[in-house]
């Protein structure tokens, strides 16, 4: 069974709206439309998404292109940053650096990195343990860069570190992994690399 974790691409930053309800930008929507039309995800039999708007807007077109029902898992959300809400970019990056560097501390009231990692790992485990699912199906998880990086670290057996983050560019990156035995198969790469084969 091949699993992939895909992060939502570029968004519209809207300080007046709760961050989990932010939408994809036109550029982000165009990237998803191109991936959906490419056939790169043929063979995927499950698409599972966070319930944040930007993740749903990423996952739904992909599920529709594959003829699949989208599975929504609210606990796959990004690390909880509601204590601060929107932060200007420089302040956000500084806080995110601390989030990864001090994983057992609640930085400015944010969810601790160790807790967010345990949560996303449990969600993936619960999804892949469902006995009614065929063991050889390929699964696409759609979510967020922060918890995606925490998942990558757990699967790779690496300490939590932002060194393993998806990097700049607004998202829209993917890594592949297998669950039994747990192992990462790739690092982060742009979703367009899937279309390129």
Short mmCIF file of N, CA and C in Angstrom, two decimals:
data_model
loop_
_atom_site.label_atom_id
_atom_site.label_comp_id
_atom_site.label_asym_id
_atom_site.label_seq_id
_atom_site.Cartn_x
_atom_site.Cartn_y
_atom_site.Cartn_z
N UNK A 1 0.84 -1.19 0.00
CA UNK A 1 0.00 0.00 0.00
C UNK A 1 0.88 1.24 0.00
N UNK A 2 0.66 2.09 -0.99
CA UNK A 2 1.38 3.35 -1.08
C UNK A 2 0.50 4.45 -0.50
N UNK A 3 1.08 5.25 0.37
CA UNK A 3 0.38 6.40 0.95
C UNK A 3 1.11 7.67 0.55
N UNK A 4 0.35 8.71 0.38
CA UNK A 4 0.93 10.02 0.12
C UNK A 4 0.28 11.04 1.05
N UNK A 5 1.06 12.04 1.42
CA UNK A 5 0.55 13.17 2.19
C UNK A 5 0.79 14.42 1.36
N UNK A 6 -0.29 15.13 1.03
CA UNK A 6 -0.25 16.32 0.18
C UNK A 6 -0.69 17.53 0.98
N UNK A 7 0.06 18.61 0.88
CA UNK A 7 -0.33 19.86 1.54
C UNK A 7 -1.09 20.75 0.57
N UNK A 8 -2.02 21.53 1.11
CA UNK A 8 -2.75 22.47 0.27
C UNK A 8 -1.77 23.46 -0.35
N UNK A 9 -2.05 23.91 -1.58
CA UNK A 9 -1.18 24.92 -2.20
C UNK A 9 -1.55 26.33 -1.76
N UNK A 10 -1.18 27.32 -2.54
CA UNK A 10 -1.26 28.73 -2.16
C UNK A 10 -2.67 29.14 -1.72
N UNK A 11 -2.70 30.03 -0.75
CA UNK A 11 -3.97 30.48 -0.16
C UNK A 11 -4.11 31.99 -0.28
N UNK A 12 -5.34 32.45 0.01
CA UNK A 12 -5.60 33.88 0.18
C UNK A 12 -5.47 34.19 1.67
N UNK A 13 -4.51 34.99 2.02
CA UNK A 13 -4.31 35.37 3.42
C UNK A 13 -5.33 36.44 3.77
N UNK A 14 -6.21 36.12 4.71
CA UNK A 14 -7.31 37.02 5.07
C UNK A 14 -7.33 37.21 6.58
N UNK A 15 -6.68 38.26 7.10
CA UNK A 15 -6.62 38.47 8.55
C UNK A 15 -7.99 38.58 9.21
N UNK A 16 -9.03 38.90 8.45
CA UNK A 16 -10.36 39.08 9.02
C UNK A 16 -11.10 37.75 9.19
N UNK A 17 -10.55 36.68 8.68
CA UNK A 17 -11.21 35.37 8.72
C UNK A 17 -10.39 34.42 9.57
N UNK A 18 -11.06 33.50 10.29
CA UNK A 18 -10.33 32.49 11.05
C UNK A 18 -9.44 31.69 10.10
N UNK A 19 -8.20 31.44 10.50
CA UNK A 19 -7.23 30.78 9.63
C UNK A 19 -7.75 29.45 9.08
N UNK A 20 -8.41 28.60 9.86
CA UNK A 20 -8.90 27.34 9.28
C UNK A 20 -9.93 27.51 8.17
N UNK A 21 -10.47 28.70 8.02
CA UNK A 21 -11.48 28.94 6.99
C UNK A 21 -10.92 29.73 5.80
N UNK A 22 -9.60 29.87 5.73
CA UNK A 22 -9.00 30.51 4.57
C UNK A 22 -9.20 29.65 3.33
N UNK A 23 -9.25 30.32 2.17
CA UNK A 23 -9.49 29.66 0.88
C UNK A 23 -8.21 29.57 0.06
N UNK A 24 -8.22 28.68 -0.93
CA UNK A 24 -7.13 28.64 -1.89
C UNK A 24 -7.18 29.89 -2.77
N UNK A 25 -6.02 30.33 -3.20
CA UNK A 25 -5.93 31.42 -4.16
C UNK A 25 -6.18 30.85 -5.57
N UNK A 26 -6.29 31.74 -6.54
CA UNK A 26 -6.46 31.29 -7.93
C UNK A 26 -5.27 30.43 -8.36
N UNK A 27 -4.07 30.82 -7.93
CA UNK A 27 -2.89 30.02 -8.29
C UNK A 27 -2.97 28.63 -7.67
N UNK A 28 -3.39 28.55 -6.41
CA UNK A 28 -3.53 27.26 -5.76
C UNK A 28 -4.58 26.39 -6.44
N UNK A 29 -5.73 27.00 -6.78
CA UNK A 29 -6.79 26.25 -7.46
C UNK A 29 -6.32 25.74 -8.81
N UNK A 30 -5.56 26.56 -9.52
CA UNK A 30 -5.06 26.14 -10.84
C UNK A 30 -4.10 24.95 -10.72
N UNK A 31 -3.27 24.95 -9.70
CA UNK A 31 -2.35 23.82 -9.51
C UNK A 31 -3.12 22.54 -9.23
N UNK A 32 -4.17 22.64 -8.40
CA UNK A 32 -4.96 21.45 -8.08
C UNK A 32 -5.71 20.96 -9.32
N UNK A 33 -6.27 21.88 -10.09
CA UNK A 33 -6.98 21.48 -11.31
C UNK A 33 -6.05 20.75 -12.27
N UNK A 34 -4.81 21.24 -12.38
CA UNK A 34 -3.85 20.58 -13.27
C UNK A 34 -3.50 19.18 -12.76
N UNK A 35 -3.33 19.04 -11.45
CA UNK A 35 -3.03 17.72 -10.89
C UNK A 35 -4.21 16.77 -11.10
N UNK A 36 -5.42 17.27 -10.88
CA UNK A 36 -6.61 16.43 -11.04
C UNK A 36 -6.74 15.93 -12.47
N UNK A 37 -6.38 16.78 -13.44
CA UNK A 37 -6.51 16.42 -14.86
C UNK A 37 -5.36 15.57 -15.38
N UNK A 38 -4.29 15.48 -14.60
CA UNK A 38 -3.07 14.84 -15.11
C UNK A 38 -3.10 13.31 -15.11
N UNK A 39 -3.95 12.73 -14.27
CA UNK A 39 -3.95 11.27 -14.14
C UNK A 39 -2.83 10.74 -13.27
N UNK A 40 -2.09 11.65 -12.62
CA UNK A 40 -0.94 11.21 -11.83
C UNK A 40 -1.34 10.41 -10.60
N UNK A 41 -2.58 10.57 -10.15
CA UNK A 41 -3.02 9.88 -8.94
C UNK A 41 -3.88 8.64 -9.23
N UNK A 42 -3.93 8.22 -10.49
CA UNK A 42 -4.66 7.00 -10.82
C UNK A 42 -4.12 5.84 -10.00
N UNK A 43 -5.00 5.01 -9.49
CA UNK A 43 -4.60 3.95 -8.57
C UNK A 43 -4.88 4.30 -7.13
N UNK A 44 -5.13 5.58 -6.88
CA UNK A 44 -5.53 6.00 -5.54
C UNK A 44 -6.99 5.61 -5.31
N UNK A 45 -7.26 4.94 -4.21
CA UNK A 45 -8.62 4.48 -3.94
C UNK A 45 -9.24 5.13 -2.71
N UNK A 46 -8.48 5.95 -2.02
CA UNK A 46 -9.02 6.72 -0.90
C UNK A 46 -8.40 8.10 -0.90
N UNK A 47 -9.22 9.13 -0.66
CA UNK A 47 -8.74 10.50 -0.45
C UNK A 47 -9.32 10.95 0.88
N UNK A 48 -8.43 11.32 1.79
CA UNK A 48 -8.81 11.65 3.17
C UNK A 48 -8.29 13.05 3.47
N UNK A 49 -9.16 13.92 3.98
CA UNK A 49 -8.79 15.32 4.14
C UNK A 49 -9.08 15.84 5.55
N UNK A 50 -8.26 16.79 5.95
CA UNK A 50 -8.59 17.69 7.06
C UNK A 50 -9.89 18.42 6.71
N UNK A 51 -10.58 18.96 7.72
CA UNK A 51 -11.81 19.69 7.43
C UNK A 51 -11.59 21.19 7.30
N UNK A 52 -10.34 21.63 7.29
CA UNK A 52 -10.10 23.06 7.06
C UNK A 52 -10.41 23.38 5.60
N UNK A 53 -10.93 24.58 5.35
CA UNK A 53 -11.41 24.95 4.02
C UNK A 53 -10.36 24.75 2.94
N UNK A 54 -9.15 25.20 3.19
CA UNK A 54 -8.11 25.11 2.17
C UNK A 54 -7.74 23.66 1.85
N UNK A 55 -7.84 22.77 2.84
CA UNK A 55 -7.59 21.35 2.58
C UNK A 55 -8.74 20.74 1.79
N UNK A 56 -9.98 21.09 2.15
CA UNK A 56 -11.14 20.58 1.41
C UNK A 56 -11.12 21.04 -0.04
N UNK A 57 -10.73 22.29 -0.27
CA UNK A 57 -10.67 22.80 -1.64
C UNK A 57 -9.55 22.15 -2.44
N UNK A 58 -8.59 21.58 -1.75
CA UNK A 58 -7.53 20.80 -2.40
C UNK A 58 -8.00 19.38 -2.69
N UNK A 59 -8.62 18.77 -1.70
CA UNK A 59 -8.95 17.35 -1.79
C UNK A 59 -10.16 17.06 -2.66
N UNK A 60 -11.18 17.91 -2.62
CA UNK A 60 -12.44 17.60 -3.31
C UNK A 60 -12.26 17.43 -4.82
N UNK A 61 -11.56 18.35 -5.50
CA UNK A 61 -11.38 18.14 -6.95
C UNK A 61 -10.60 16.88 -7.28
N UNK A 62 -9.67 16.51 -6.42
CA UNK A 62 -8.89 15.30 -6.66
C UNK A 62 -9.77 14.06 -6.48
N UNK A 63 -10.57 14.06 -5.42
CA UNK A 63 -11.48 12.93 -5.19
C UNK A 63 -12.48 12.81 -6.35
N UNK A 64 -13.02 13.93 -6.79
CA UNK A 64 -13.99 13.90 -7.89
C UNK A 64 -13.34 13.37 -9.16
N UNK A 65 -12.12 13.78 -9.46
CA UNK A 65 -11.44 13.30 -10.67
C UNK A 65 -11.21 11.80 -10.62
N UNK A 66 -11.07 11.26 -9.42
CA UNK A 66 -10.84 9.82 -9.25
C UNK A 66 -12.14 9.04 -9.07
N UNK A 67 -13.26 9.76 -9.02
CA UNK A 67 -14.54 9.10 -8.81
C UNK A 67 -14.71 8.55 -7.41
N UNK A 68 -14.12 9.22 -6.44
CA UNK A 68 -14.13 8.75 -5.06
C UNK A 68 -14.92 9.67 -4.15
N UNK A 69 -15.45 9.12 -3.09
CA UNK A 69 -16.08 9.92 -2.03
C UNK A 69 -14.97 10.44 -1.11
N UNK A 70 -14.99 11.72 -0.87
CA UNK A 70 -13.98 12.31 0.01
C UNK A 70 -14.29 11.96 1.46
N UNK A 71 -13.27 11.47 2.16
CA UNK A 71 -13.38 11.19 3.59
C UNK A 71 -12.81 12.38 4.36
N UNK A 72 -13.57 12.91 5.29
CA UNK A 72 -13.15 14.10 6.04
C UNK A 72 -12.89 13.72 7.49
N UNK A 73 -11.70 14.09 7.96
CA UNK A 73 -11.28 13.79 9.34
C UNK A 73 -10.93 15.10 10.04
N UNK A 74 -11.84 15.64 10.86
CA UNK A 74 -11.57 16.92 11.50
C UNK A 74 -10.28 16.96 12.32
N UNK A 75 -9.89 15.84 12.91
CA UNK A 75 -8.69 15.84 13.76
C UNK A 75 -7.39 15.87 12.96
N UNK A 76 -7.48 15.89 11.62
CA UNK A 76 -6.29 16.06 10.79
C UNK A 76 -5.91 17.52 10.61
N UNK A 77 -6.55 18.43 11.37
CA UNK A 77 -6.31 19.86 11.20
C UNK A 77 -4.85 20.23 11.47
N UNK A 78 -4.51 21.42 11.02
CA UNK A 78 -3.17 21.97 11.25
C UNK A 78 -2.96 22.16 12.75
N UNK A 79 -1.70 22.36 13.17
CA UNK A 79 -1.46 22.61 14.58
C UNK A 79 -2.32 23.81 15.03
N UNK A 80 -2.92 23.66 16.21
CA UNK A 80 -3.87 24.65 16.70
C UNK A 80 -3.14 25.93 17.10
N UNK A 81 -3.40 26.99 16.34
CA UNK A 81 -2.76 28.28 16.59
C UNK A 81 -3.78 29.34 16.98
N UNK A 82 -4.95 28.90 17.45
CA UNK A 82 -6.04 29.83 17.74
C UNK A 82 -5.69 30.81 18.86
N UNK A 83 -4.73 30.46 19.70
CA UNK A 83 -4.36 31.36 20.80
C UNK A 83 -3.83 32.69 20.30
N UNK A 84 -3.21 32.68 19.14
CA UNK A 84 -2.70 33.93 18.58
C UNK A 84 -3.52 34.39 17.39
N UNK A 85 -4.20 33.46 16.70
CA UNK A 85 -4.88 33.84 15.47
C UNK A 85 -3.86 34.26 14.42
N UNK A 86 -4.29 35.11 13.50
CA UNK A 86 -3.40 35.58 12.43
C UNK A 86 -2.19 36.31 13.01
N UNK A 87 -1.03 35.99 12.49
CA UNK A 87 0.19 36.72 12.83
C UNK A 87 0.82 37.25 11.54
N UNK A 88 1.37 38.45 11.55
CA UNK A 88 2.10 38.93 10.37
C UNK A 88 3.21 37.96 10.00
N UNK A 89 3.57 37.88 8.71
CA UNK A 89 4.49 36.83 8.26
C UNK A 89 5.77 36.67 9.07
N UNK A 90 6.46 37.76 9.36
CA UNK A 90 7.72 37.64 10.09
C UNK A 90 7.49 37.09 11.50
N UNK A 91 6.45 37.55 12.15
CA UNK A 91 6.13 37.08 13.49
C UNK A 91 5.68 35.62 13.46
N UNK A 92 4.92 35.27 12.44
CA UNK A 92 4.51 33.87 12.30
C UNK A 92 5.72 32.96 12.14
N UNK A 93 6.65 33.33 11.27
CA UNK A 93 7.82 32.47 11.02
C UNK A 93 8.64 32.30 12.29
N UNK A 94 8.81 33.37 13.05
CA UNK A 94 9.55 33.28 14.30
C UNK A 94 8.86 32.34 15.28
N UNK A 95 7.53 32.43 15.37
CA UNK A 95 6.78 31.58 16.29
C UNK A 95 6.81 30.13 15.81
N UNK A 96 6.70 29.92 14.50
CA UNK A 96 6.77 28.56 13.95
C UNK A 96 8.14 27.94 14.20
N UNK A 97 9.20 28.75 14.10
CA UNK A 97 10.54 28.24 14.42
C UNK A 97 10.59 27.71 15.85
N UNK A 98 10.01 28.47 16.77
CA UNK A 98 10.00 28.05 18.19
C UNK A 98 9.12 26.80 18.38
N UNK A 99 8.00 26.74 17.66
CA UNK A 99 7.10 25.58 17.75
C UNK A 99 7.87 24.29 17.46
N UNK A 100 8.69 24.30 16.43
CA UNK A 100 9.46 23.10 16.08
C UNK A 100 10.67 22.91 16.99
N UNK A 101 11.29 24.01 17.40
CA UNK A 101 12.52 23.92 18.21
C UNK A 101 12.24 23.52 19.65
N UNK A 102 11.04 23.83 20.15
CA UNK A 102 10.68 23.53 21.53
C UNK A 102 9.39 22.70 21.53
N UNK A 103 9.47 21.46 21.05
CA UNK A 103 8.25 20.68 20.79
C UNK A 103 7.43 20.33 22.01
N UNK A 104 8.02 20.38 23.20
CA UNK A 104 7.27 20.03 24.41
C UNK A 104 6.74 21.26 25.14
N UNK A 105 6.89 22.43 24.51
CA UNK A 105 6.43 23.69 25.10
C UNK A 105 5.27 24.22 24.27
N UNK A 106 4.27 24.80 24.94
CA UNK A 106 3.21 25.50 24.24
C UNK A 106 3.68 26.91 23.95
N UNK A 107 4.11 27.14 22.73
CA UNK A 107 4.66 28.44 22.35
C UNK A 107 3.52 29.42 22.11
N UNK A 108 3.44 30.43 22.95
CA UNK A 108 2.41 31.48 22.84
C UNK A 108 1.00 30.91 22.86
N UNK A 109 0.83 29.79 23.53
CA UNK A 109 -0.48 29.17 23.64
C UNK A 109 -0.83 28.22 22.51
N UNK A 110 0.07 28.06 21.52
CA UNK A 110 -0.17 27.11 20.43
C UNK A 110 -0.18 25.68 20.99
N UNK A 111 -0.86 24.80 20.27
CA UNK A 111 -0.77 23.38 20.54
C UNK A 111 0.70 22.95 20.52
N UNK A 112 1.11 22.13 21.46
CA UNK A 112 2.49 21.67 21.47
C UNK A 112 2.77 20.78 20.26
N UNK A 113 3.99 20.85 19.74
CA UNK A 113 4.35 20.03 18.58
C UNK A 113 4.23 18.54 18.89
N UNK A 114 4.59 18.14 20.11
CA UNK A 114 4.50 16.71 20.43
C UNK A 114 3.04 16.25 20.43
N UNK A 115 2.12 17.12 20.84
CA UNK A 115 0.71 16.76 20.85
C UNK A 115 0.14 16.73 19.44
N UNK A 116 0.53 17.71 18.62
CA UNK A 116 0.07 17.73 17.23
C UNK A 116 0.60 16.52 16.48
N UNK A 117 1.83 16.12 16.77
CA UNK A 117 2.41 14.95 16.11
C UNK A 117 1.66 13.68 16.52
N UNK A 118 1.37 13.54 17.81
CA UNK A 118 0.63 12.36 18.27
C UNK A 118 -0.75 12.31 17.64
N UNK A 119 -1.37 13.46 17.50
CA UNK A 119 -2.72 13.54 16.92
C UNK A 119 -2.74 13.11 15.45
N UNK A 120 -1.82 13.66 14.64
CA UNK A 120 -1.83 13.32 13.21
C UNK A 120 -1.42 11.86 13.01
N UNK A 121 -0.50 11.38 13.83
CA UNK A 121 -0.09 9.98 13.72
C UNK A 121 -1.25 9.05 14.08
N UNK A 122 -2.02 9.41 15.09
CA UNK A 122 -3.18 8.60 15.47
C UNK A 122 -4.25 8.62 14.39
N UNK A 123 -4.46 9.78 13.78
CA UNK A 123 -5.45 9.86 12.70
C UNK A 123 -5.07 8.97 11.52
N UNK A 124 -3.81 9.03 11.12
CA UNK A 124 -3.36 8.17 10.02
C UNK A 124 -3.50 6.71 10.40
N UNK A 125 -3.10 6.38 11.62
CA UNK A 125 -3.22 5.00 12.09
C UNK A 125 -4.66 4.53 12.07
N UNK A 126 -5.58 5.36 12.57
CA UNK A 126 -6.98 4.98 12.59
C UNK A 126 -7.53 4.77 11.19
N UNK A 127 -7.15 5.65 10.26
CA UNK A 127 -7.63 5.51 8.89
C UNK A 127 -7.13 4.23 8.24
N UNK A 128 -5.87 3.92 8.45
CA UNK A 128 -5.27 2.77 7.77
C UNK A 128 -5.57 1.45 8.47
N UNK A 129 -6.13 1.52 9.68
CA UNK A 129 -6.45 0.29 10.41
C UNK A 129 -7.87 -0.19 10.15
N UNK A 130 -8.65 0.56 9.38
CA UNK A 130 -10.05 0.17 9.16
C UNK A 130 -10.10 -1.19 8.46
N UNK A 131 -10.70 -2.18 9.09
CA UNK A 131 -10.65 -3.54 8.55
C UNK A 131 -11.42 -3.73 7.26
N UNK A 132 -12.35 -2.83 6.98
CA UNK A 132 -13.14 -2.99 5.76
C UNK A 132 -12.41 -2.53 4.51
N UNK A 133 -11.22 -1.95 4.69
CA UNK A 133 -10.49 -1.41 3.55
C UNK A 133 -9.52 -2.43 2.99
N UNK A 134 -9.41 -2.52 1.67
CA UNK A 134 -8.43 -3.45 1.09
C UNK A 134 -7.02 -3.04 1.45
N UNK A 135 -6.20 -4.01 1.76
CA UNK A 135 -4.85 -3.72 2.26
C UNK A 135 -3.93 -3.14 1.20
N UNK A 136 -4.27 -3.30 -0.07
CA UNK A 136 -3.37 -2.85 -1.12
C UNK A 136 -3.79 -1.52 -1.74
N UNK A 137 -4.81 -0.85 -1.16
CA UNK A 137 -5.25 0.39 -1.76
C UNK A 137 -4.25 1.51 -1.51
N UNK A 138 -4.11 2.41 -2.51
CA UNK A 138 -3.28 3.59 -2.35
C UNK A 138 -4.13 4.70 -1.72
N UNK A 139 -3.55 5.40 -0.78
CA UNK A 139 -4.29 6.39 -0.01
C UNK A 139 -3.61 7.74 -0.10
N UNK A 140 -4.42 8.78 -0.33
CA UNK A 140 -3.93 10.14 -0.36
C UNK A 140 -4.51 10.89 0.84
N UNK A 141 -3.63 11.39 1.71
CA UNK A 141 -4.02 12.26 2.80
C UNK A 141 -3.77 13.70 2.36
N UNK A 142 -4.73 14.58 2.63
CA UNK A 142 -4.60 15.99 2.23
C UNK A 142 -4.68 16.85 3.49
N UNK A 143 -3.67 17.65 3.69
CA UNK A 143 -3.64 18.44 4.91
C UNK A 143 -2.73 19.64 4.85
N UNK A 144 -1.84 19.73 5.81
CA UNK A 144 -1.14 20.99 6.11
C UNK A 144 0.35 20.76 6.34
N UNK A 145 1.11 21.82 6.12
CA UNK A 145 2.56 21.70 6.19
C UNK A 145 3.11 21.41 7.56
N UNK A 146 2.54 22.03 8.60
CA UNK A 146 3.06 21.83 9.95
C UNK A 146 2.88 20.40 10.43
N UNK A 147 1.64 19.92 10.43
CA UNK A 147 1.41 18.54 10.90
C UNK A 147 1.95 17.53 9.91
N UNK A 148 2.01 17.90 8.63
CA UNK A 148 2.63 17.02 7.65
C UNK A 148 4.10 16.79 7.95
N UNK A 149 4.78 17.85 8.34
CA UNK A 149 6.19 17.72 8.71
C UNK A 149 6.35 16.88 9.98
N UNK A 150 5.45 17.08 10.94
CA UNK A 150 5.50 16.27 12.16
C UNK A 150 5.26 14.79 11.84
N UNK A 151 4.36 14.52 10.91
CA UNK A 151 4.11 13.14 10.48
C UNK A 151 5.36 12.57 9.81
N UNK A 152 5.97 13.35 8.92
CA UNK A 152 7.18 12.89 8.24
C UNK A 152 8.26 12.53 9.25
N UNK A 153 8.46 13.39 10.25
CA UNK A 153 9.49 13.12 11.27
C UNK A 153 9.19 11.81 12.01
N UNK A 154 7.93 11.59 12.36
CA UNK A 154 7.57 10.37 13.08
C UNK A 154 7.82 9.14 12.22
N UNK A 155 7.40 9.19 10.97
CA UNK A 155 7.56 8.04 10.08
C UNK A 155 9.02 7.76 9.77
N UNK A 156 9.83 8.82 9.72
CA UNK A 156 11.25 8.66 9.41
C UNK A 156 12.09 8.34 10.64
N UNK A 157 11.46 8.40 11.83
CA UNK A 157 12.21 8.16 13.05
C UNK A 157 13.17 9.29 13.38
N UNK A 158 12.81 10.50 12.99
CA UNK A 158 13.67 11.67 13.21
C UNK A 158 13.08 12.54 14.32
N UNK A 159 13.94 13.22 15.07
CA UNK A 159 13.42 14.19 16.05
C UNK A 159 12.65 15.29 15.34
N UNK A 160 11.69 15.88 16.05
CA UNK A 160 10.95 17.00 15.50
C UNK A 160 11.90 18.14 15.18
N UNK A 161 11.85 18.61 13.95
CA UNK A 161 12.73 19.69 13.52
C UNK A 161 12.15 20.36 12.29
N UNK A 162 12.24 21.67 12.24
CA UNK A 162 11.78 22.38 11.05
C UNK A 162 12.70 22.17 9.87
N UNK A 163 13.83 21.56 10.09
CA UNK A 163 14.73 21.22 8.98
C UNK A 163 14.05 20.30 7.99
N UNK A 164 13.00 19.59 8.44
CA UNK A 164 12.29 18.65 7.57
C UNK A 164 10.99 19.24 7.03
N UNK A 165 10.80 20.55 7.19
CA UNK A 165 9.59 21.23 6.72
C UNK A 165 9.55 21.24 5.19
N UNK A 166 8.37 21.49 4.64
CA UNK A 166 8.22 21.49 3.18
C UNK A 166 8.92 22.67 2.51
N UNK A 167 9.27 23.69 3.29
CA UNK A 167 10.01 24.81 2.73
C UNK A 167 9.10 25.88 2.17
N UNK A 168 9.70 26.96 1.63
CA UNK A 168 8.91 28.09 1.13
C UNK A 168 8.19 27.75 -0.17
N UNK A 169 7.31 28.66 -0.58
CA UNK A 169 6.63 28.48 -1.86
C UNK A 169 5.13 28.39 -1.76
N UNK A 170 4.59 28.37 -0.55
CA UNK A 170 3.14 28.41 -0.41
C UNK A 170 2.46 27.07 -0.32
N UNK A 171 3.21 25.98 -0.26
CA UNK A 171 2.59 24.67 -0.10
C UNK A 171 2.44 23.94 -1.42
N UNK A 172 1.53 22.96 -1.42
CA UNK A 172 1.35 22.15 -2.62
C UNK A 172 2.47 21.16 -2.82
N UNK A 173 2.94 20.58 -1.72
CA UNK A 173 4.00 19.59 -1.77
C UNK A 173 3.50 18.25 -1.25
N UNK A 174 4.22 17.19 -1.60
CA UNK A 174 3.77 15.84 -1.29
C UNK A 174 4.96 14.97 -0.92
N UNK A 175 4.75 14.03 0.00
CA UNK A 175 5.73 12.97 0.22
C UNK A 175 5.00 11.64 0.24
N UNK A 176 5.73 10.57 -0.08
CA UNK A 176 5.18 9.22 -0.09
C UNK A 176 5.72 8.44 1.09
N UNK A 177 4.88 7.54 1.60
CA UNK A 177 5.32 6.69 2.71
C UNK A 177 4.58 5.37 2.66
N UNK A 178 5.10 4.41 3.40
CA UNK A 178 4.38 3.16 3.61
C UNK A 178 4.16 3.00 5.11
N UNK A 179 3.12 2.26 5.45
CA UNK A 179 2.69 2.18 6.83
C UNK A 179 3.21 0.93 7.52
N UNK A 180 3.30 -0.18 6.79
CA UNK A 180 3.74 -1.44 7.39
C UNK A 180 4.85 -2.04 6.54
N UNK A 181 6.11 -1.99 6.98
CA UNK A 181 6.57 -1.25 8.15
C UNK A 181 6.60 0.25 7.85
N UNK A 182 6.55 1.06 8.89
CA UNK A 182 6.53 2.50 8.70
C UNK A 182 7.85 2.99 8.11
N UNK A 183 7.74 3.76 7.06
CA UNK A 183 8.94 4.32 6.43
C UNK A 183 8.52 5.43 5.47
N UNK A 184 9.32 6.48 5.40
CA UNK A 184 9.10 7.48 4.36
C UNK A 184 9.82 7.00 3.11
N UNK A 185 9.20 7.22 1.97
CA UNK A 185 9.77 6.79 0.69
C UNK A 185 10.39 7.95 -0.07
N UNK A 186 9.95 9.17 0.24
CA UNK A 186 10.49 10.36 -0.42
C UNK A 186 10.51 11.50 0.59
N UNK A 187 11.26 12.52 0.24
CA UNK A 187 11.14 13.79 0.94
C UNK A 187 10.01 14.60 0.31
N UNK A 188 9.83 15.82 0.79
CA UNK A 188 8.83 16.70 0.18
C UNK A 188 9.23 17.00 -1.27
N UNK A 189 8.24 17.03 -2.14
CA UNK A 189 8.47 17.45 -3.52
C UNK A 189 7.22 18.16 -4.03
N UNK A 190 7.37 19.08 -4.98
CA UNK A 190 6.19 19.76 -5.50
C UNK A 190 5.21 18.76 -6.12
N UNK A 191 3.93 19.03 -6.00
CA UNK A 191 2.92 18.11 -6.55
C UNK A 191 3.09 17.89 -8.04
N UNK A 192 3.66 18.87 -8.73
CA UNK A 192 3.88 18.74 -10.18
C UNK A 192 4.83 17.60 -10.51
N UNK A 193 5.66 17.20 -9.55
CA UNK A 193 6.54 16.07 -9.80
C UNK A 193 5.75 14.78 -9.99
N UNK A 194 4.56 14.69 -9.40
CA UNK A 194 3.71 13.53 -9.62
C UNK A 194 3.25 13.48 -11.07
N UNK A 195 2.86 14.63 -11.60
CA UNK A 195 2.40 14.69 -12.97
C UNK A 195 3.51 14.34 -13.95
N UNK A 196 4.74 14.70 -13.58
CA UNK A 196 5.88 14.41 -14.44
C UNK A 196 6.27 12.94 -14.41
N UNK A 197 5.67 12.20 -13.47
CA UNK A 197 5.98 10.78 -13.36
C UNK A 197 7.23 10.52 -12.57
#
